[in-house]
XYZ file of C-alpha atoms in Angstrom:
280
model
C 132.000 136.989 38.112
C 129.685 134.677 35.740
C 126.140 133.905 35.236
C 123.771 131.214 33.532
C 123.914 131.558 30.306
C 120.490 132.397 28.617
C 118.260 129.829 26.746
C 118.839 131.656 23.341
C 122.313 131.195 24.199
C 122.132 127.475 24.978
C 120.514 126.744 21.936
C 122.997 128.640 19.766
C 125.718 126.294 21.321
C 123.473 123.297 20.792
C 122.906 124.435 17.202
C 126.828 124.752 16.502
C 127.881 121.295 18.286
C 125.543 119.464 16.355
C 126.800 121.465 13.372
C 130.083 121.287 14.275
C 130.889 118.430 16.770
C 134.890 118.686 16.156
C 135.110 122.571 16.706
C 134.753 123.210 20.370
C 132.002 125.769 20.300
C 131.782 127.022 24.158
C 130.322 130.130 25.485
C 131.519 132.064 28.703
C 129.115 134.952 30.364
C 130.614 137.611 32.544
C 129.820 140.856 34.038
C 131.285 143.868 32.299
C 133.003 146.661 34.205
C 129.839 149.077 33.761
C 127.503 145.980 35.046
C 126.201 144.726 32.203
C 125.704 141.063 31.827
C 127.685 139.958 28.610
C 128.206 136.620 26.743
C 131.760 135.833 24.470
C 131.434 133.073 21.935
C 134.608 130.642 21.928
C 135.950 128.029 19.291
C 138.571 125.912 20.850
C 138.918 128.253 23.819
C 139.773 131.368 21.351
C 137.256 134.020 21.309
C 135.637 134.480 17.617
C 135.553 138.287 18.764
C 137.009 140.467 21.337
C 133.856 141.968 22.521
C 131.252 140.605 24.351
C 127.103 140.348 23.387
C 124.117 140.560 25.188
C 123.030 137.226 23.400
C 123.624 134.856 21.072
C 121.240 133.456 18.960
C 120.237 131.453 15.887
C 118.702 133.182 12.690
C 118.561 131.605 9.596
C 120.935 128.820 10.299
C 123.318 131.726 11.536
C 124.706 132.215 14.981
C 124.455 136.230 15.990
C 125.945 138.129 18.803
C 123.415 140.700 19.515
C 124.936 143.865 20.441
C 121.545 146.262 20.839
C 117.861 145.200 21.986
C 115.011 147.648 22.003
C 112.934 147.934 25.241
C 110.568 145.367 24.493
C 113.462 143.066 23.699
C 111.523 142.322 20.439
C 113.878 143.663 17.731
C 118.109 143.346 18.144
C 120.939 144.329 15.943
C 124.256 142.508 15.986
C 126.971 140.957 14.223
C 127.107 137.457 12.190
C 129.526 135.250 14.002
C 129.224 131.545 12.555
C 127.940 130.897 8.899
C 125.422 128.601 7.871
C 128.307 125.926 7.331
C 129.384 126.206 11.193
C 132.536 128.335 10.027
C 133.461 131.184 11.889
C 132.600 134.638 10.052
C 135.996 136.331 9.960
C 135.284 139.072 7.237
C 131.816 140.532 7.486
C 131.144 143.118 10.264
C 128.222 145.055 9.006
C 125.341 144.990 11.657
C 122.068 142.986 11.049
C 118.749 143.317 12.079
C 116.960 140.478 13.788
C 113.529 139.770 14.949
C 113.855 137.969 18.374
C 110.475 136.155 17.286
C 112.236 134.452 14.850
C 115.479 133.267 16.923
C 115.627 129.620 18.302
C 115.385 129.066 22.034
C 115.288 125.956 24.420
C 112.450 127.017 26.281
C 109.661 129.896 26.461
C 111.909 131.545 29.500
C 114.016 133.386 26.309
C 111.591 136.204 26.289
C 111.663 137.138 29.886
C 115.351 136.646 30.178
C 116.094 139.094 27.351
C 113.605 141.653 28.791
C 115.552 141.413 32.213
C 119.036 141.725 30.144
C 117.884 144.883 28.210
C 118.123 148.116 30.347
C 116.821 151.396 29.088
C 115.400 152.517 25.568
C 118.758 150.389 24.124
C 121.241 148.215 25.635
C 124.837 148.484 24.239
C 127.929 146.196 23.924
C 131.048 146.832 26.518
C 133.982 144.758 25.309
C 135.939 142.380 28.057
C 138.396 143.951 30.003
C 141.762 144.825 28.173
C 144.030 141.786 28.885
C 147.070 143.581 30.681
C 149.193 140.484 29.418
C 148.970 141.617 26.076
C 151.576 144.614 26.459
C 155.109 143.220 26.763
C 155.807 146.467 28.965
C 153.653 145.177 31.508
C 155.866 142.264 32.942
C 156.550 143.732 35.994
C 152.495 144.248 36.689
C 152.093 140.351 35.645
C 154.513 139.581 38.343
C 152.815 141.402 41.026
C 149.484 139.850 40.001
C 150.923 136.785 40.204
C 152.048 137.148 43.723
C 148.856 138.421 44.791
C 146.952 135.502 43.319
C 149.267 133.322 44.879
C 148.021 135.273 48.329
C 144.829 134.421 47.748
C 144.953 131.055 46.769
C 146.826 130.539 50.288
C 144.077 132.527 52.400
C 141.607 130.328 50.638
C 143.284 127.469 51.540
C 143.928 128.856 55.282
C 140.154 129.618 55.654
C 138.548 126.388 54.414
C 141.364 124.285 55.880
C 142.314 125.294 59.399
C 140.143 126.543 62.463
C 140.224 130.337 64.396
C 144.032 129.460 64.911
C 145.065 129.151 61.286
C 147.303 132.252 61.354
C 149.216 130.580 64.347
C 149.821 127.401 61.830
C 150.605 129.662 58.955
C 154.536 128.478 59.209
C 153.469 124.753 59.162
C 151.647 125.482 56.168
C 154.278 127.134 54.379
C 156.409 124.283 55.034
C 153.401 121.880 53.915
C 153.514 123.881 50.555
C 157.270 123.888 50.043
C 157.286 120.103 50.855
C 154.712 119.385 48.340
C 155.877 121.767 45.662
C 155.417 120.199 42.179
C 158.305 119.283 40.497
C 159.237 120.746 37.054
C 159.267 117.521 35.473
C 155.746 116.918 36.546
C 154.508 119.730 33.886
C 153.653 118.032 30.858
C 153.152 120.984 28.784
C 151.397 119.153 25.689
C 149.011 117.186 28.412
C 147.796 120.425 30.102
C 147.378 122.238 26.448
C 144.975 119.291 25.434
C 143.100 120.143 28.743
C 142.818 123.617 28.139
C 141.909 123.007 24.369
C 139.176 120.502 25.458
C 137.481 123.177 28.011
C 138.378 121.201 31.123
C 138.581 124.588 33.028
C 134.846 125.509 31.869
C 132.001 125.298 33.911
C 130.280 121.784 34.067
C 127.225 123.001 31.746
C 129.611 123.907 29.238
C 131.267 120.431 29.108
C 130.433 118.167 26.116
C 127.181 115.833 27.039
C 127.322 111.962 26.019
C 130.039 109.962 25.567
C 130.376 110.385 22.114
C 130.564 114.035 22.336
C 132.993 113.515 25.055
C 135.448 111.249 22.957
C 135.058 113.778 19.748
C 135.966 116.921 21.969
C 139.215 114.760 23.142
C 140.018 114.117 19.749
C 139.750 117.492 18.465
C 141.623 118.779 21.383
C 144.431 116.090 20.523
C 144.799 117.205 16.934
C 144.517 120.891 17.532
C 147.141 120.801 20.137
C 149.487 118.527 17.941
C 148.988 121.194 15.155
C 149.833 124.289 17.477
C 152.757 122.628 18.758
C 154.305 121.206 15.603
C 156.553 124.020 14.737
C 157.825 124.205 18.134
C 156.543 125.859 21.679
C 158.554 127.563 24.641
C 158.371 126.402 28.055
C 159.183 128.497 31.100
C 158.770 127.832 34.918
C 159.441 130.528 37.504
C 159.543 129.578 41.196
C 158.042 131.778 44.004
C 158.738 131.710 47.483
C 159.739 128.021 47.118
C 155.920 127.003 47.996
C 154.755 127.667 44.129
C 155.590 127.383 40.325
C 154.196 129.609 37.689
C 154.741 127.769 34.075
C 153.987 129.377 31.127
C 153.932 128.115 27.312
C 154.534 130.058 24.480
C 152.942 128.514 21.088
C 154.001 130.889 18.301
C 151.668 129.249 15.865
C 148.711 129.684 17.737
C 149.622 133.238 18.516
C 149.224 132.886 22.195
C 150.584 132.397 25.707
C 149.256 129.804 28.363
C 149.447 130.119 32.225
C 149.408 127.391 35.048
C 150.195 127.513 39.001
C 151.994 124.708 40.721
C 151.151 124.359 44.353
C 150.404 121.745 46.635
C 151.186 118.794 43.977
C 148.897 119.995 41.524
C 148.755 122.377 38.437
C 146.319 124.725 37.979
C 145.310 126.510 34.449
C 144.974 130.365 35.240
C 144.371 132.016 31.837
C 146.102 132.781 28.623
C 146.961 135.875 26.798
C 147.467 136.789 22.933
C 150.945 137.185 21.650
C 152.085 140.508 19.537
C 153.652 140.533 16.385
C 156.955 142.468 16.283
C 154.979 145.211 13.981
C 152.619 145.812 16.348
């Protein structure tokens, strides 16, 4: 479940995009298992931290991920995510205190948003749900999850496209999906990876604005894809019931595996997982 980005987070994104227009910075909001709204900062679609934050703010030209807020919302504590020069902060995990009155915002609505986001005497940080795909022992669970996702896609198509007699037409829908199953040759791994790198699957509000920024974003995605696949990548396509295909692209250099579903003459990106090394 997603939510609208706060004014402070929007200001932080604008700051990063002005500072590093080719780095593909984006923010993704979600609701944690405990019901707390959190936001995660990503660079070229890869999270800078596994955990989520209450807010992203610009403080002394650095981007800070706020983990704790006082009940009044005036003071927060968090981690430095991006340095003054726009480079990710990969070494310093020491929490710092931030006076929220000193951070940049896009409008005055930030203060009220912060108070609504905080709960009780102090809000605490909850990491994003653990990705089950990262455990190689859970391949069977992954298969069942894909089957469930396919079932949801088919049900959505039925509800949106057919009348109350949809279930009577289910065999026709099956034959239609089977006849329009995208071919294996139609899956272009590099093209799909470039779309993911430039954030084509993200909400419209997080897409680059303006012709120049869009072109720079496309250029950065192309360069990132070529570098990531320069030492090779592995493509695997699995057929499901003759009506859908699951395509996975393993990129060892990037340390990630990406997934797409092919159905009704279309390949749809569904997610990615981090590859575990043999030493883990």
